[in-house]
């Protein structure tokens, strides 16, 4: 059984000021028990200021996520998995955080998962959460990845894979065109 808490504000939809209501792709209601989904939020901050900008945000139900993943070649999926495994021991990290930080979400997202750099020293980062209905699950997520590390992963993927991901965004995301371009430019869905 996975530990969980009510979705904290840091993972609310910035646009709505409340938890995400529906899947960005299939519009399914997410706030129903036994409905798992992931959230990605890209955030820009300014050293010395508390203000933050949300670059983009979305919530994607697991069936939609695996539909996208299935379009990506097994080779590319393996590259991402290998990169994660070489950079971080996800089960070990989870165990350590549960032991030392418990369910204090800010401790789970305080440093880049890949580089270990603290969020205060990062101009732009992506936050990821795994949720079920109104709950945030402490699986291997939540975590934060700096834009630099997301870029690194993006550089390792074939242009074919990136085209597939971008095509998925174009075809399935219910976003205006300028927001889709932002998602692509900032490598949404890469991780
Ligand atoms: Zn969906």
Coordinates of N, CA and C and ligand atoms in Angstrom, one line a residue:
X1 N 0.9 -1.2 0.0 CA 0.0 0.0 0.0 C 0.9 1.3 0.0
X2 N 0.6 2.1 -0.9 CA 1.4 3.3 -1.0 C 0.9 4.4 -0.1
X3 N 1.9 5.1 0.5 CA 1.5 6.2 1.4 C 0.9 7.4 0.5
X4 N 0.0 8.1 1.1 CA -0.6 9.2 0.4 C -1.1 10.3 1.3
X5 N -1.2 11.5 0.7 CA -1.9 12.7 1.4 C -2.8 13.3 0.4
X6 N -3.7 14.2 1.0 CA -4.5 15.0 0.0 C -3.6 15.8 -0.8
X7 N -3.9 16.0 -2.1 CA -3.0 16.7 -3.0 C -2.7 18.1 -2.4
X8 N -1.4 18.4 -2.2 CA -1.0 19.7 -1.7 C -1.0 20.8 -2.7
X9 N -1.1 22.0 -2.3 CA -1.2 23.2 -3.1 C -0.2 23.2 -4.2
X10 N 1.0 22.8 -3.9 CA 2.1 22.9 -4.9 C 1.8 22.1 -6.2
X11 N 0.9 21.1 -6.1 CA 0.4 20.4 -7.3 C -1.0 20.7 -7.7
X12 N -1.5 21.8 -7.2 CA -2.8 22.3 -7.7 C -2.5 22.8 -9.1
X13 N -3.6 22.9 -9.9 CA -3.5 23.6 -11.2 C -3.4 25.1 -10.9
X14 N -2.3 25.7 -11.5 CA -2.1 27.1 -11.3 C -3.2 27.9 -11.9
X15 N -3.7 27.4 -13.1 CA -4.8 28.1 -13.8 C -6.1 28.0 -13.0
X16 N -6.4 26.9 -12.4 CA -7.6 26.7 -11.7 C -7.6 27.1 -10.2
X17 N -6.4 27.1 -9.6 CA -6.3 27.3 -8.2 C -6.8 26.2 -7.3
X18 N -7.0 25.0 -7.9 CA -7.5 23.9 -7.2 C -6.9 22.6 -7.9
X19 N -7.1 21.4 -7.3 CA -6.6 20.2 -7.9 C -7.1 20.1 -9.4
X20 N -6.3 19.5 -10.2 CA -6.7 19.3 -11.6 C -8.0 18.5 -11.6
X21 N -8.9 18.9 -12.5 CA -10.2 18.2 -12.5 C -10.2 17.1 -13.5
X22 N -9.5 17.3 -14.6 CA -9.7 16.3 -15.7 C -8.4 16.1 -16.5
X23 N -8.4 14.9 -17.2 CA -7.2 14.6 -18.0 C -7.1 15.6 -19.2
X24 N -5.9 16.0 -19.4 CA -5.7 17.0 -20.4 C -5.9 16.4 -21.8
X25 N -5.8 15.1 -21.9 CA -6.0 14.5 -23.2 C -7.5 14.0 -23.4
X26 N -7.9 13.1 -22.5 CA -9.3 12.5 -22.7 C -10.4 13.1 -21.9
X27 N -10.0 14.1 -21.1 CA -11.0 14.9 -20.3 C -11.7 14.1 -19.2
X28 N -11.2 12.9 -19.0 CA -11.8 12.0 -17.9 C -11.7 12.8 -16.6
X29 N -12.7 12.6 -15.8 CA -12.7 13.2 -14.4 C -11.6 12.5 -13.6
X30 N -10.7 13.3 -13.0 CA -9.6 12.7 -12.3 C -9.9 12.5 -10.8
X31 N -10.8 13.3 -10.3 CA -11.0 13.3 -8.8 C -12.0 12.2 -8.3
X32 N -11.8 11.0 -8.9 CA -12.6 9.9 -8.5 C -11.6 8.8 -8.0
X33 N -11.9 8.2 -6.9 CA -11.0 7.1 -6.4 C -10.7 6.1 -7.5
X34 N -9.4 5.6 -7.4 CA -9.0 4.6 -8.3 C -8.8 5.1 -9.7
X35 N -8.5 6.4 -9.8 CA -8.2 7.0 -11.1 C -6.8 7.6 -10.9
X36 N -5.8 6.9 -11.5 CA -4.4 7.3 -11.4 C -4.0 8.2 -12.5
X37 N -3.2 9.2 -12.2 CA -2.7 10.1 -13.2 C -1.4 10.8 -12.8
X38 N -0.7 11.4 -13.7 CA 0.5 12.1 -13.4 C 0.3 13.6 -13.7
X39 N 1.0 14.4 -12.9 CA 1.0 15.8 -13.2 C 2.4 16.3 -13.5
X40 N 2.6 17.1 -14.5 CA 3.9 17.8 -14.7 C 3.6 19.3 -14.8
X41 N 4.5 20.0 -14.0 CA 4.4 21.4 -14.0 C 5.8 22.0 -14.3
X42 N 6.0 22.9 -15.2 CA 7.3 23.5 -15.5 C 7.2 24.9 -14.9
X43 N 8.2 25.2 -14.1 CA 8.2 26.5 -13.3 C 9.4 27.2 -13.5
X44 N 9.3 28.5 -13.7 CA 10.5 29.4 -13.8 C 10.5 30.3 -12.5
X45 N 11.6 30.5 -11.9 CA 11.7 31.4 -10.8 C 12.9 32.3 -11.0
X46 N 12.9 33.4 -10.2 CA 13.9 34.4 -10.3 C 14.7 34.6 -9.0
X47 N 16.0 34.4 -9.1 CA 16.8 34.5 -7.9 C 16.5 35.8 -7.1
X48 N 16.3 35.6 -5.8 CA 16.1 36.8 -5.0 C 14.7 37.2 -4.9
X49 N 13.8 36.6 -5.7 CA 12.4 37.0 -5.7 C 11.5 35.7 -5.4
X50 N 10.4 35.9 -4.7 CA 9.6 34.8 -4.4 C 8.6 34.5 -5.6
X51 N 8.5 35.4 -6.5 CA 7.5 35.2 -7.6 C 8.0 34.1 -8.5
X52 N 7.0 33.3 -9.0 CA 7.3 32.2 -9.9 C 6.3 32.3 -11.1
X53 N 6.8 31.8 -12.2 CA 5.9 31.7 -13.4 C 5.7 30.2 -13.7
X54 N 4.5 29.9 -14.0 CA 4.2 28.6 -14.5 C 4.4 28.6 -16.1
X55 N 5.3 27.8 -16.6 CA 5.5 27.8 -18.0 C 4.4 26.9 -18.7
X56 N 4.2 25.8 -18.1 CA 3.0 24.9 -18.5 C 2.7 24.0 -17.4
X57 N 1.5 23.4 -17.5 CA 1.1 22.3 -16.6 C 0.1 21.5 -17.2
X58 N 0.0 20.2 -16.8 CA -1.0 19.3 -17.3 C -1.2 18.1 -16.4
X59 N -2.3 17.4 -16.5 CA -2.5 16.2 -15.8 C -2.9 15.2 -16.9
X60 N -2.3 14.0 -16.8 CA -2.5 13.0 -17.8 C -2.8 11.6 -17.1
X61 N -4.0 11.1 -17.4 CA -4.4 9.8 -16.8 C -3.4 8.7 -17.3
X62 N -3.3 7.6 -16.5 CA -2.3 6.6 -16.9 C -2.6 5.9 -18.2
X63 N -3.9 5.6 -18.6 CA -4.1 5.1 -19.9 C -3.7 6.0 -21.0
X64 N -3.9 7.3 -20.9 CA -3.4 8.2 -21.9 C -1.8 8.3 -21.9
X65 N -1.2 8.2 -20.8 CA 0.2 8.2 -20.7 C 0.8 6.9 -21.4
X66 N 0.2 5.8 -21.1 CA 0.8 4.6 -21.7 C 0.5 4.5 -23.2
X67 N -0.6 5.1 -23.6 CA -0.9 5.2 -25.1 C 0.3 6.0 -25.7
X68 N 0.7 7.1 -25.1 CA 1.8 7.9 -25.7 C 3.1 7.1 -25.6
X69 N 3.3 6.4 -24.5 CA 4.6 5.6 -24.3 C 4.6 4.5 -25.3
X70 N 3.5 3.9 -25.7 CA 3.5 2.8 -26.6 C 3.8 3.3 -28.0
X71 N 3.7 4.5 -28.3 CA 4.0 5.0 -29.6 C 5.5 5.3 -29.7
X72 N 6.2 5.4 -28.6 CA 7.6 5.7 -28.6 C 8.3 4.3 -28.7
X73 N 9.4 4.3 -29.5 CA 10.1 3.0 -29.7 C 10.7 2.4 -28.4
X74 N 10.7 1.1 -28.3 CA 11.3 0.5 -27.1 C 12.7 1.0 -26.8
X75 N 13.5 1.2 -27.9 CA 14.9 1.7 -27.7 C 14.9 3.0 -26.9
X76 N 14.0 3.9 -27.3 CA 14.0 5.3 -26.7 C 13.6 5.1 -25.2
X77 N 12.5 4.3 -25.0 CA 12.1 4.1 -23.7 C 13.2 3.5 -22.8
X78 N 14.0 2.6 -23.4 CA 15.1 2.0 -22.6 C 16.2 3.1 -22.3
X79 N 16.4 4.0 -23.2 CA 17.4 5.0 -23.0 C 17.0 5.9 -21.8
X80 N 15.7 6.2 -21.7 CA 15.3 7.0 -20.5 C 15.4 6.2 -19.3
X81 N 14.9 5.0 -19.3 CA 15.0 4.1 -18.1 C 16.5 4.0 -17.7
X82 N 17.4 3.7 -18.6 CA 18.8 3.5 -18.3 C 19.4 4.8 -17.7
X83 N 19.0 5.9 -18.2 CA 19.5 7.2 -17.7 C 19.0 7.4 -16.3
X84 N 17.8 7.1 -16.0 CA 17.3 7.3 -14.6 C 18.0 6.3 -13.7
X85 N 18.1 5.1 -14.1 CA 18.8 4.1 -13.3 C 20.2 4.4 -13.0
X86 N 20.9 5.0 -13.9 CA 22.3 5.4 -13.7 C 22.4 6.6 -12.8
X87 N 21.4 7.5 -12.9 CA 21.5 8.7 -12.1 C 20.9 8.6 -10.7
X88 N 20.0 7.7 -10.5 CA 19.3 7.7 -9.2 C 18.8 6.3 -8.9
X89 N 18.9 5.9 -7.7 CA 18.3 4.7 -7.2 C 16.9 5.0 -6.6
X90 N 15.9 4.8 -7.5 CA 14.6 5.3 -7.1 C 14.0 4.5 -5.9
X91 N 14.1 3.2 -5.8 CA 13.6 2.5 -4.6 C 14.4 3.0 -3.4
X92 N 15.7 3.1 -3.5 CA 16.5 3.5 -2.3 C 16.1 5.0 -1.9
X93 N 15.9 5.8 -2.9 CA 15.5 7.2 -2.6 C 14.2 7.2 -1.8
X94 N 13.3 6.4 -2.3 CA 12.0 6.4 -1.7 C 12.1 6.0 -0.2
X95 N 12.8 4.9 0.0 CA 12.9 4.3 1.3 C 13.5 5.4 2.3
X96 N 14.6 6.1 1.8 CA 15.3 7.1 2.6 C 14.4 8.2 2.9
X97 N 13.6 8.7 1.9 CA 12.7 9.8 2.2 C 11.6 9.5 3.1
X98 N 11.0 8.3 2.9 CA 9.9 7.9 3.8 C 10.5 7.9 5.3
X99 N 11.7 7.4 5.4 CA 12.3 7.3 6.7 C 12.6 8.6 7.3
X100 N 13.2 9.5 6.5 CA 13.8 10.7 7.1 C 12.8 11.9 6.9
X101 N 12.0 11.9 5.9 CA 11.2 13.1 5.7 C 9.7 12.8 5.8
X102 N 9.4 11.5 5.8 CA 8.0 11.1 5.9 C 7.2 11.6 4.7
X103 N 6.0 12.2 4.9 CA 5.2 12.6 3.8 C 5.2 14.1 3.6
X104 N 6.4 14.7 4.0 CA 6.5 16.2 3.8 C 6.9 16.4 2.3
X105 N 5.9 16.8 1.5 CA 6.1 16.8 0.1 C 7.3 17.7 -0.3
X106 N 7.5 18.8 0.4 CA 8.5 19.8 0.0 C 9.9 19.2 0.0
X107 N 10.1 18.2 0.9 CA 11.4 17.5 1.0 C 11.7 16.6 -0.2
X108 N 10.6 16.1 -0.8 CA 10.7 15.2 -2.0 C 11.0 16.0 -3.2
X109 N 10.7 17.3 -3.2 CA 11.0 18.0 -4.4 C 12.0 19.2 -4.2
X110 N 12.8 19.0 -3.2 CA 13.7 20.1 -2.8 C 15.0 20.2 -3.7
X111 N 15.3 19.0 -4.2 CA 16.6 18.9 -5.0 C 16.3 18.2 -6.3
X112 N 17.1 18.5 -7.4 CA 16.9 17.9 -8.7 C 17.2 16.4 -8.5
X113 N 16.2 15.6 -9.0 CA 16.3 14.1 -8.8 C 17.6 13.6 -9.5
X114 N 18.0 14.2 -10.6 CA 19.2 13.7 -11.4 C 20.5 14.4 -10.9
X115 N 20.5 15.7 -10.7 CA 21.8 16.4 -10.5 C 22.0 16.7 -9.0
X116 N 20.9 16.6 -8.2 CA 21.0 16.9 -6.8 C 21.1 18.4 -6.4
X117 N 21.0 19.2 -7.4 CA 21.1 20.7 -7.2 C 19.8 21.2 -6.5
X118 N 20.0 22.0 -5.4 CA 18.7 22.5 -4.7 C 17.9 23.4 -5.6
X119 N 16.6 23.4 -5.3 CA 15.7 24.1 -6.2 C 16.0 25.6 -6.2
X120 N 16.5 26.1 -5.0 CA 16.8 27.5 -4.9 C 17.9 28.0 -5.9
X121 N 18.7 27.1 -6.4 CA 19.7 27.4 -7.3 C 19.3 27.1 -8.8
X122 N 18.1 26.8 -9.0 CA 17.7 26.4 -10.3 C 16.7 27.4 -10.9
X123 N 16.9 27.9 -12.1 CA 16.0 29.0 -12.7 C 14.7 28.3 -13.2
X124 N 14.9 27.1 -13.7 CA 13.7 26.5 -14.3 C 13.7 25.0 -14.0
X125 N 12.6 24.5 -13.5 CA 12.5 23.1 -13.2 C 11.1 22.5 -13.4
X126 N 11.0 21.2 -13.5 CA 9.8 20.5 -13.7 C 9.4 19.7 -12.5
X127 N 8.2 19.8 -12.1 CA 7.7 19.0 -10.9 C 6.8 17.9 -11.5
X128 N 6.9 16.7 -10.8 CA 6.1 15.6 -11.3 C 5.5 15.0 -10.1
X129 N 4.2 14.6 -10.2 CA 3.5 13.9 -9.2 C 2.7 12.7 -9.7
X130 N 2.5 11.8 -8.9 CA 1.6 10.6 -9.2 C 0.4 10.7 -8.3
X131 N -0.8 10.8 -8.8 CA -1.9 11.0 -8.0 C -3.0 9.9 -8.3
X132 N -3.9 9.8 -7.3 CA -5.1 8.9 -7.5 C -6.3 9.6 -6.9
X133 N -7.2 10.0 -7.7 CA -8.3 10.8 -7.3 C -7.8 12.1 -6.6
X134 N -8.2 12.4 -5.4 CA -7.8 13.6 -4.7 C -6.5 13.4 -3.9
X135 N -5.8 12.3 -4.1 CA -4.6 12.0 -3.3 C -3.3 12.1 -4.1
X136 N -2.3 12.5 -3.4 CA -0.9 12.5 -3.9 C -0.3 11.2 -3.4
X137 N 0.2 10.3 -4.3 CA 0.8 9.1 -3.9 C 2.3 9.3 -3.7
X138 N 2.9 8.7 -2.7 CA 4.4 8.7 -2.5 C 4.9 7.3 -3.1
X139 N 4.9 7.3 -4.4 CA 5.5 6.1 -5.1 C 7.0 6.4 -5.3
X140 N 7.5 6.4 -6.5 CA 8.9 6.9 -6.7 C 8.8 8.5 -6.8
X141 N 7.6 8.9 -7.1 CA 7.3 10.3 -7.1 C 6.7 10.8 -5.8
X142 N 6.6 12.0 -5.5 CA 6.9 13.2 -6.4 C 8.4 13.4 -6.5
X143 N 8.8 14.1 -7.5 CA 10.1 14.6 -7.7 C 10.2 15.8 -8.5
X144 N 11.4 16.4 -8.5 CA 11.7 17.6 -9.3 C 12.9 17.3 -10.2
X145 N 12.8 17.8 -11.4 CA 14.0 17.6 -12.3 C 14.3 19.0 -12.9
X146 N 15.6 19.4 -12.8 CA 15.9 20.7 -13.4 C 15.8 20.7 -14.9
X147 N 15.6 21.9 -15.4 CA 15.5 22.0 -16.9 C 16.7 21.4 -17.6
X148 N 17.9 21.7 -17.0 CA 19.1 21.2 -17.5 C 19.1 19.7 -17.7
X149 N 18.7 19.0 -16.7 CA 18.6 17.5 -16.7 C 17.6 17.0 -17.7
X150 N 16.4 17.7 -17.8 CA 15.4 17.4 -18.8 C 16.0 17.5 -20.2
X151 N 16.8 18.6 -20.4 CA 17.4 18.8 -21.7 C 18.4 17.7 -22.0
X152 N 19.2 17.3 -21.0 CA 20.1 16.2 -21.2 C 19.4 14.9 -21.7
X153 N 18.3 14.6 -21.1 CA 17.6 13.4 -21.5 C 17.1 13.6 -23.0
X154 N 16.6 14.8 -23.2 CA 16.1 15.1 -24.6 C 17.2 14.9 -25.6
X155 N 18.4 15.3 -25.3 CA 19.5 15.2 -26.2 C 19.8 13.8 -26.6
X156 N 19.5 12.9 -25.7 CA 19.8 11.4 -25.9 C 18.8 10.8 -26.8
X157 N 17.6 11.4 -27.0 CA 16.6 10.7 -27.7 C 16.7 11.0 -29.2
X158 N 16.3 10.1 -30.0 CA 16.3 10.3 -31.5 C 15.3 11.3 -31.9
X159 N 15.6 12.0 -33.0 CA 14.6 13.0 -33.5 C 13.3 12.3 -33.8
X160 N 13.4 11.1 -34.1 CA 12.1 10.3 -34.4 C 11.2 10.3 -33.2
X161 N 11.9 9.9 -32.0 CA 11.2 9.8 -30.8 C 10.6 11.2 -30.4
X162 N 11.4 12.2 -30.6 CA 10.9 13.6 -30.2 C 9.7 14.0 -31.1
X163 N 9.8 13.6 -32.4 CA 8.7 13.8 -33.3 C 7.4 13.1 -32.8
X164 N 7.6 11.9 -32.4 CA 6.4 11.1 -31.9 C 5.8 11.8 -30.7
X165 N 6.6 12.3 -29.7 CA 6.1 12.9 -28.5 C 5.4 14.3 -28.9
X166 N 6.1 15.0 -29.8 CA 5.5 16.3 -30.3 C 4.2 16.1 -31.0
X167 N 4.2 15.0 -31.8 CA 3.0 14.7 -32.6 C 1.8 14.3 -31.6
X168 N 2.2 13.6 -30.5 CA 1.2 13.3 -29.5 C 0.6 14.6 -28.9
X169 N 1.5 15.5 -28.6 CA 1.1 16.8 -28.0 C 0.2 17.5 -29.0
X170 N 0.6 17.6 -30.3 CA -0.2 18.3 -31.3 C -1.6 17.7 -31.4
X171 N -1.6 16.3 -31.4 CA -2.9 15.6 -31.8 C -3.8 15.6 -30.6
X172 N -3.3 15.4 -29.4 CA -4.1 15.0 -28.3 C -4.3 16.1 -27.2
X173 N -3.4 17.0 -27.1 CA -3.5 18.0 -26.0 C -4.6 19.0 -26.3
X174 N -5.5 19.3 -25.4 CA -6.5 20.3 -25.6 C -6.0 21.6 -25.2
X175 N -4.9 22.1 -25.9 CA -4.3 23.3 -25.5 C -4.3 24.2 -26.8
X176 N -4.2 25.5 -26.6 CA -4.1 26.4 -27.8 C -2.7 26.2 -28.4
X177 N -2.5 26.5 -29.6 CA -1.2 26.3 -30.4 C 0.0 26.8 -29.6
X178 N -0.1 28.1 -29.1 CA 1.1 28.6 -28.5 C 1.6 27.8 -27.3
X179 N 0.6 27.2 -26.6 CA 0.9 26.4 -25.4 C 1.5 25.1 -25.8
X180 N 1.0 24.5 -26.9 CA 1.6 23.3 -27.4 C 3.1 23.5 -27.8
X181 N 3.4 24.7 -28.4 CA 4.8 25.0 -28.8 C 5.6 25.1 -27.6
X182 N 5.1 25.6 -26.5 CA 5.8 25.7 -25.2 C 6.1 24.3 -24.7
X183 N 5.1 23.5 -24.7 CA 5.3 22.1 -24.2 C 6.5 21.4 -25.0
X184 N 6.5 21.6 -26.3 CA 7.5 21.0 -27.1 C 8.9 21.6 -26.9
X185 N 8.9 22.9 -26.8 CA 10.2 23.6 -26.6 C 10.8 23.2 -25.2
X186 N 10.0 23.0 -24.3 CA 10.5 22.7 -22.9 C 10.5 21.2 -22.6
X187 N 10.3 20.4 -23.7 CA 10.4 18.9 -23.6 C 9.5 18.3 -22.5
X188 N 8.2 18.7 -22.6 CA 7.2 18.1 -21.8 C 7.1 16.6 -22.2
X189 N 6.8 15.8 -21.3 CA 6.5 14.3 -21.5 C 7.8 13.5 -21.7
X190 N 8.9 14.2 -21.8 CA 10.2 13.4 -22.0 C 10.5 12.4 -21.0
X191 N 10.2 12.8 -19.7 CA 10.6 11.9 -18.6 C 9.4 11.1 -18.2
Ligands
LIG1 ZN1 -6.7 10.5 -20.2

